Short mmCIF file of C-alpha atoms in Angstrom, two decimals:
data_model
loop_
_atom_site.label_atom_id
_atom_site.label_comp_id
_atom_site.label_asym_id
_atom_site.label_seq_id
_atom_site.Cartn_x
_atom_site.Cartn_y
_atom_site.Cartn_z
CA UNK A 1 -20.25 -8.47 74.83
CA UNK A 2 -17.95 -8.60 71.81
CA UNK A 3 -20.89 -9.59 69.58
CA UNK A 4 -22.89 -6.60 70.82
CA UNK A 5 -19.96 -4.27 70.17
CA UNK A 6 -19.48 -5.68 66.67
CA UNK A 7 -23.21 -5.44 65.97
CA UNK A 8 -23.28 -1.83 67.17
CA UNK A 9 -20.24 -1.04 65.05
CA UNK A 10 -21.90 -2.67 62.03
CA UNK A 11 -25.07 -0.63 62.57
CA UNK A 12 -23.02 2.57 62.83
CA UNK A 13 -21.13 1.76 59.63
CA UNK A 14 -24.32 0.93 57.73
CA UNK A 15 -25.95 4.10 59.01
CA UNK A 16 -22.95 6.16 57.97
CA UNK A 17 -22.93 4.60 54.50
CA UNK A 18 -26.66 5.18 54.02
CA UNK A 19 -26.32 8.77 55.19
CA UNK A 20 -23.44 9.31 52.76
CA UNK A 21 -25.46 7.81 49.90
CA UNK A 22 -28.49 9.91 50.84
CA UNK A 23 -26.59 13.20 50.87
CA UNK A 24 -23.87 12.53 48.29
CA UNK A 25 -25.53 9.94 46.05
CA UNK A 26 -27.18 12.36 43.63
CA UNK A 27 -23.98 14.26 42.80
CA UNK A 28 -21.37 11.53 43.27
CA UNK A 29 -23.52 9.00 41.44
CA UNK A 30 -23.86 11.43 38.54
CA UNK A 31 -20.12 12.12 38.44
CA UNK A 32 -19.13 8.45 38.42
CA UNK A 33 -21.99 6.79 36.53
CA UNK A 34 -23.71 9.60 34.64
CA UNK A 35 -26.90 9.00 36.63
CA UNK A 36 -28.02 10.86 39.75
CA UNK A 37 -28.74 8.31 42.48
CA UNK A 38 -31.39 9.29 45.03
CA UNK A 39 -31.84 7.18 48.14
CA UNK A 40 -35.40 7.80 49.24
CA UNK A 41 -37.57 10.62 47.89
CA UNK A 42 -35.99 12.91 45.30
CA UNK A 43 -37.71 16.06 46.58
CA UNK A 44 -37.55 19.34 44.64
CA UNK A 45 -34.96 20.58 47.12
CA UNK A 46 -32.69 17.55 46.72
CA UNK A 47 -33.11 17.66 42.94
CA UNK A 48 -32.27 21.36 42.77
CA UNK A 49 -29.27 21.04 45.05
CA UNK A 50 -27.91 18.15 42.99
CA UNK A 51 -28.15 20.11 39.72
CA UNK A 52 -26.63 23.19 41.31
CA UNK A 53 -23.76 21.24 42.89
CA UNK A 54 -22.89 19.58 39.59
CA UNK A 55 -22.94 22.94 37.84
CA UNK A 56 -20.73 24.49 40.51
CA UNK A 57 -18.18 21.68 40.69
CA UNK A 58 -17.99 20.73 37.01
CA UNK A 59 -18.95 23.77 34.92
CA UNK A 60 -16.18 25.42 32.93
CA UNK A 61 -17.29 28.93 34.00
CA UNK A 62 -18.33 28.06 37.56
CA UNK A 63 -15.91 30.62 38.99
CA UNK A 64 -17.57 33.49 37.12
CA UNK A 65 -19.52 36.34 38.70
CA UNK A 66 -22.45 35.49 36.44
CA UNK A 67 -22.70 32.03 37.98
CA UNK A 68 -22.34 33.43 41.50
CA UNK A 69 -25.39 35.63 40.90
CA UNK A 70 -27.39 32.87 39.21
CA UNK A 71 -26.52 30.48 42.05
CA UNK A 72 -28.00 32.84 44.65
CA UNK A 73 -31.22 33.10 42.63
CA UNK A 74 -31.41 29.33 42.18
CA UNK A 75 -30.81 28.68 45.88
CA UNK A 76 -33.66 31.01 46.78
CA UNK A 77 -35.95 29.18 44.34
CA UNK A 78 -34.88 25.80 45.76
CA UNK A 79 -35.78 26.83 49.31
CA UNK A 80 -39.30 27.92 48.37
CA UNK A 81 -40.22 25.45 45.60
CA UNK A 82 -43.05 22.97 46.03
CA UNK A 83 -42.36 21.18 42.74
CA UNK A 84 -39.54 20.63 40.27
CA UNK A 85 -41.47 22.57 37.63
CA UNK A 86 -40.79 25.73 39.64
CA UNK A 87 -37.05 25.04 39.53
CA UNK A 88 -36.35 24.33 35.87
CA UNK A 89 -35.98 27.96 34.75
CA UNK A 90 -33.78 29.26 37.62
CA UNK A 91 -31.68 26.11 37.40
CA UNK A 92 -31.34 26.49 33.62
CA UNK A 93 -30.07 30.02 34.16
CA UNK A 94 -27.48 28.78 36.66
CA UNK A 95 -26.45 25.89 34.41
CA UNK A 96 -25.86 28.18 31.43
CA UNK A 97 -23.89 30.58 33.63
CA UNK A 98 -21.69 27.72 34.85
CA UNK A 99 -21.26 25.98 31.51
CA UNK A 100 -21.86 28.60 28.84
CA UNK A 101 -24.20 28.58 25.86
CA UNK A 102 -23.52 24.90 25.10
CA UNK A 103 -24.99 23.81 28.46
CA UNK A 104 -28.63 23.19 29.32
CA UNK A 105 -31.02 21.51 31.73
CA UNK A 106 -33.42 19.48 29.58
CA UNK A 107 -36.85 18.98 31.16
CA UNK A 108 -38.74 15.65 31.00
CA UNK A 109 -41.07 17.02 28.30
CA UNK A 110 -38.13 18.21 26.21
CA UNK A 111 -36.39 14.87 26.73
CA UNK A 112 -39.46 13.03 25.43
CA UNK A 113 -39.45 15.21 22.31
CA UNK A 114 -35.81 14.31 21.70
CA UNK A 115 -36.60 10.60 22.06
CA UNK A 116 -39.46 10.90 19.56
CA UNK A 117 -37.15 12.61 17.07
CA UNK A 118 -34.66 9.72 17.06
CA UNK A 119 -36.81 7.72 14.65
CA UNK A 120 -36.67 10.54 12.10
CA UNK A 121 -33.00 11.41 12.60
CA UNK A 122 -31.11 11.79 9.33
CA UNK A 123 -28.91 8.81 8.56
CA UNK A 124 -25.40 8.96 7.08
CA UNK A 125 -25.22 8.46 3.33
CA UNK A 126 -22.57 7.65 0.75
CA UNK A 127 -22.46 9.10 -2.77
CA UNK A 128 -19.82 8.14 -5.32
CA UNK A 129 -19.27 10.40 -8.32
CA UNK A 130 -16.33 9.37 -10.45
CA UNK A 131 -13.38 8.93 -8.12
CA UNK A 132 -14.79 11.08 -5.30
CA UNK A 133 -16.76 9.52 -2.46
CA UNK A 134 -18.90 12.00 -0.54
CA UNK A 135 -19.96 10.86 2.91
CA UNK A 136 -22.74 12.82 4.57
CA UNK A 137 -22.14 12.81 8.34
CA UNK A 138 -25.26 14.14 10.13
CA UNK A 139 -25.78 14.70 13.84
CA UNK A 140 -26.71 11.61 15.85
CA UNK A 141 -28.48 11.20 19.18
CA UNK A 142 -26.74 9.17 21.90
CA UNK A 143 -29.79 6.87 22.12
CA UNK A 144 -29.89 6.10 18.39
CA UNK A 145 -28.34 3.09 16.63
CA UNK A 146 -24.82 4.47 16.91
CA UNK A 147 -23.12 1.23 15.81
CA UNK A 148 -25.15 1.04 12.60
CA UNK A 149 -24.45 4.73 11.97
CA UNK A 150 -20.68 4.21 12.32
CA UNK A 151 -20.69 1.02 10.22
CA UNK A 152 -22.43 2.80 7.32
CA UNK A 153 -19.80 5.54 7.21
CA UNK A 154 -16.85 3.18 7.55
CA UNK A 155 -18.09 0.91 4.76
CA UNK A 156 -18.28 3.91 2.45
CA UNK A 157 -14.78 5.27 3.04
CA UNK A 158 -12.53 2.25 3.61
CA UNK A 159 -11.89 1.65 -0.12
CA UNK A 160 -12.24 5.23 -1.38
CA UNK A 161 -9.42 6.95 -3.28
CA UNK A 162 -10.68 10.48 -2.51
CA UNK A 163 -13.21 11.55 0.12
CA UNK A 164 -15.36 14.60 0.84
CA UNK A 165 -16.55 14.51 4.47
CA UNK A 166 -19.74 16.58 4.52
CA UNK A 167 -20.38 17.95 8.04
CA UNK A 168 -22.67 20.76 6.90
CA UNK A 169 -25.74 20.93 9.09
CA UNK A 170 -24.29 18.47 11.60
CA UNK A 171 -25.61 19.95 14.84
CA UNK A 172 -23.77 17.49 17.06
CA UNK A 173 -24.81 14.73 19.41
CA UNK A 174 -22.69 11.66 20.07
CA UNK A 175 -19.18 12.18 18.71
CA UNK A 176 -18.24 8.51 19.12
CA UNK A 177 -20.03 7.09 16.07
CA UNK A 178 -18.92 10.02 13.90
CA UNK A 179 -15.23 9.46 14.62
CA UNK A 180 -15.52 5.67 14.64
CA UNK A 181 -17.13 5.73 11.22
CA UNK A 182 -14.39 8.01 9.92
CA UNK A 183 -11.58 6.21 11.77
CA UNK A 184 -10.35 4.45 8.59
CA UNK A 185 -9.34 7.94 7.37
CA UNK A 186 -7.66 9.08 10.59
CA UNK A 187 -4.13 8.16 11.70
CA UNK A 188 -3.69 6.26 14.92
CA UNK A 189 -3.08 8.40 17.98
CA UNK A 190 -4.71 11.42 19.56
CA UNK A 191 -7.16 13.04 17.12
CA UNK A 192 -8.05 15.99 19.39
CA UNK A 193 -8.23 16.90 23.06
CA UNK A 194 -10.63 18.30 25.64
CA UNK A 195 -8.90 21.18 27.41
CA UNK A 196 -9.88 22.19 30.95
CA UNK A 197 -8.35 23.45 34.17
CA UNK A 198 -7.83 19.79 35.13
CA UNK A 199 -5.65 19.13 32.08
CA UNK A 200 -6.00 17.84 28.53
CA UNK A 201 -7.97 14.65 27.85
CA UNK A 202 -7.30 12.96 24.49
CA UNK A 203 -9.78 11.52 22.03
CA UNK A 204 -7.87 8.58 20.60
CA UNK A 205 -8.00 6.56 17.40
CA UNK A 206 -6.55 3.05 17.57
CA UNK A 207 -6.98 1.25 14.27
CA UNK A 208 -10.70 1.54 13.65
CA UNK A 209 -11.64 2.04 17.29
CA UNK A 210 -12.17 5.36 19.05
CA UNK A 211 -12.23 6.24 22.74
CA UNK A 212 -12.39 9.38 24.86
CA UNK A 213 -15.13 11.21 22.98
CA UNK A 214 -18.74 10.07 23.19
CA UNK A 215 -19.56 6.37 22.89
CA UNK A 216 -16.45 4.21 22.52
CA UNK A 217 -16.94 2.21 19.32
CA UNK A 218 -15.12 -0.03 16.85
CA UNK A 219 -15.91 -0.71 13.20
CA UNK A 220 -14.85 -3.62 10.99
CA UNK A 221 -13.00 -1.78 8.25
CA UNK A 222 -9.55 -1.24 6.73
CA UNK A 223 -7.38 1.82 7.37
CA UNK A 224 -7.28 4.26 4.45
CA UNK A 225 -5.29 7.27 5.64
CA UNK A 226 -3.14 8.28 2.66
CA UNK A 227 -5.79 9.82 0.42
CA UNK A 228 -6.93 13.42 -0.20
CA UNK A 229 -9.73 14.42 2.18
CA UNK A 230 -11.93 17.51 1.87
CA UNK A 231 -14.00 18.50 4.91
CA UNK A 232 -17.16 20.57 4.35
CA UNK A 233 -18.64 22.76 7.11
CA UNK A 234 -21.10 25.62 7.52
CA UNK A 235 -22.84 27.69 10.19
CA UNK A 236 -24.96 24.65 11.05
CA UNK A 237 -21.91 22.58 12.00
CA UNK A 238 -21.89 22.53 15.81
CA UNK A 239 -20.66 20.71 18.89
CA UNK A 240 -19.61 17.16 17.96
CA UNK A 241 -19.78 18.20 14.32
CA UNK A 242 -17.11 20.81 15.05
CA UNK A 243 -15.06 18.28 17.02
CA UNK A 244 -15.17 15.91 14.05
CA UNK A 245 -13.94 18.73 11.83
CA UNK A 246 -11.07 19.36 14.24
CA UNK A 247 -10.07 15.69 14.16
CA UNK A 248 -8.88 16.33 10.59
CA UNK A 249 -7.23 19.68 11.32
CA UNK A 250 -3.45 19.53 11.06
CA UNK A 251 -3.39 16.54 8.72
CA UNK A 252 -1.37 17.24 5.56
CA UNK A 253 -3.87 15.41 3.34
CA UNK A 254 -7.01 17.12 4.70
CA UNK A 255 -8.37 20.59 3.88
CA UNK A 256 -11.66 22.17 5.02
CA UNK A 257 -14.06 24.30 2.96
CA UNK A 258 -17.23 26.29 3.61
CA UNK A 259 -18.38 28.83 6.19
CA UNK A 260 -17.41 29.41 9.85
CA UNK A 261 -19.12 26.95 12.17
CA UNK A 262 -21.71 27.58 14.91
CA UNK A 263 -19.22 28.09 17.74
CA UNK A 264 -20.01 25.23 20.14
CA UNK A 265 -16.57 23.61 20.03
CA UNK A 266 -16.61 22.33 23.58
CA UNK A 267 -17.18 19.09 25.47
CA UNK A 268 -20.37 18.30 27.36
CA UNK A 269 -21.05 15.68 29.99
CA UNK A 270 -24.63 14.44 30.31
CA UNK A 271 -26.10 13.62 33.72
CA UNK A 272 -29.44 11.76 33.78
CA UNK A 273 -32.03 12.26 36.54
CA UNK A 274 -34.83 9.89 37.64
CA UNK A 275 -37.59 12.20 36.37
CA UNK A 276 -36.20 11.84 32.80
CA UNK A 277 -34.68 15.30 32.83
CA UNK A 278 -30.97 15.54 32.12
CA UNK A 279 -28.18 18.03 32.60
CA UNK A 280 -25.85 18.84 29.70
CA UNK A 281 -22.86 20.63 31.18
CA UNK A 282 -19.81 21.99 29.38
CA UNK A 283 -16.69 20.87 31.20
CA UNK A 284 -13.94 21.52 28.62
CA UNK A 285 -13.00 23.24 25.36
CA UNK A 286 -11.96 21.46 22.18
CA UNK A 287 -8.25 21.54 21.32
CA UNK A 288 -6.84 20.33 18.00
CA UNK A 289 -3.69 18.27 17.46
CA UNK A 290 -1.69 21.50 16.98
CA UNK A 291 -2.64 22.78 20.44
CA UNK A 292 -5.10 25.44 19.24
CA UNK A 293 -8.03 25.86 21.66
CA UNK A 294 -11.62 26.55 20.60
CA UNK A 295 -14.90 27.13 22.40
CA UNK A 296 -17.76 29.58 21.95
CA UNK A 297 -16.41 31.23 18.79
CA UNK A 298 -17.03 29.89 15.27
CA UNK A 299 -14.28 27.71 13.82
CA UNK A 300 -13.08 28.93 10.44
CA UNK A 301 -12.42 26.40 7.68
CA UNK A 302 -9.15 26.55 5.76
CA UNK A 303 -11.00 28.08 2.82
CA UNK A 304 -14.05 30.29 3.43
CA UNK A 305 -16.18 29.87 0.31
CA UNK A 306 -19.85 29.98 -0.62
CA UNK A 307 -19.73 26.87 -2.79
CA UNK A 308 -18.12 24.40 -0.42
CA UNK A 309 -18.82 21.32 -2.51
CA UNK A 310 -17.65 22.89 -5.75
CA UNK A 311 -14.44 24.14 -4.16
CA UNK A 312 -13.82 20.79 -2.49
CA UNK A 313 -14.31 18.92 -5.75
CA UNK A 314 -11.93 21.30 -7.53
CA UNK A 315 -9.27 20.77 -4.85
CA UNK A 316 -9.73 17.01 -4.96
CA UNK A 317 -9.43 17.07 -8.76
CA UNK A 318 -6.14 18.94 -8.43
CA UNK A 319 -4.94 16.04 -6.29
CA UNK A 320 -5.73 13.36 -8.85
CA UNK A 321 -9.37 12.67 -8.05
CA UNK A 322 -11.46 12.33 -11.20
#
């Protein structure tokens, strides 16, 4: 009798767990692992509901009237859809309403195009002219060789006496290798924060390791924090490029030059789905070490100038860089 009771209890527990995984797996799996977990068939309805739930529970503007309207439209599309292709556009509209202009639902076809572009992604470069080392820090995809990217930057700046950090045209991507590569130049501690209704989450530099923003990475390099640093930005500097700019804001030895940035100074979380689509959702705004909060507006450099490089070189020369 006891064995039958225990067996029945075991069956009930297993059934409850499987039911929980079936209904909650897509959203809870995404929240905890970054991947939506579907037990059984990931039907268009289950897919759509998972995307919509993530947008509603995580999006920075999920309490807006715009999202409320877009949610109703997306729910109607979910109920009538026979395929995921019918859902991408209404879900994209809801995602952007919940997360703002920095958010998006990337379809499988678009995801494949991104993967193909990784091989041709611009690599960081180092140029030394006299006493000034210019490090070009381009955008980098999360699936690229992020360790090699960071190592190249770190090797170029660890022994420099003056540095120009060129973030012009850096459209973003994985912040981790950008900050890790530049970590020799940054003091230990919190470099910037992600500000949301849940609180402030730090992006931290510890020696030549970085955590809290993008891929956590370490580089084998020496610290080199007490040198003049010029940061170059333009209207093509966006997302993680803007966050990297802000990591230097508030440092006495760093000054920025160029044009106002693109205005995507916010933090995205990426959720992957089994069909190779993925959700990029804005969950926080960037906040610098001084407590200033950014977001959808362009970030102004310390000096707005047309000739960013020329102005940076002049400033560096004034500080003993020849």
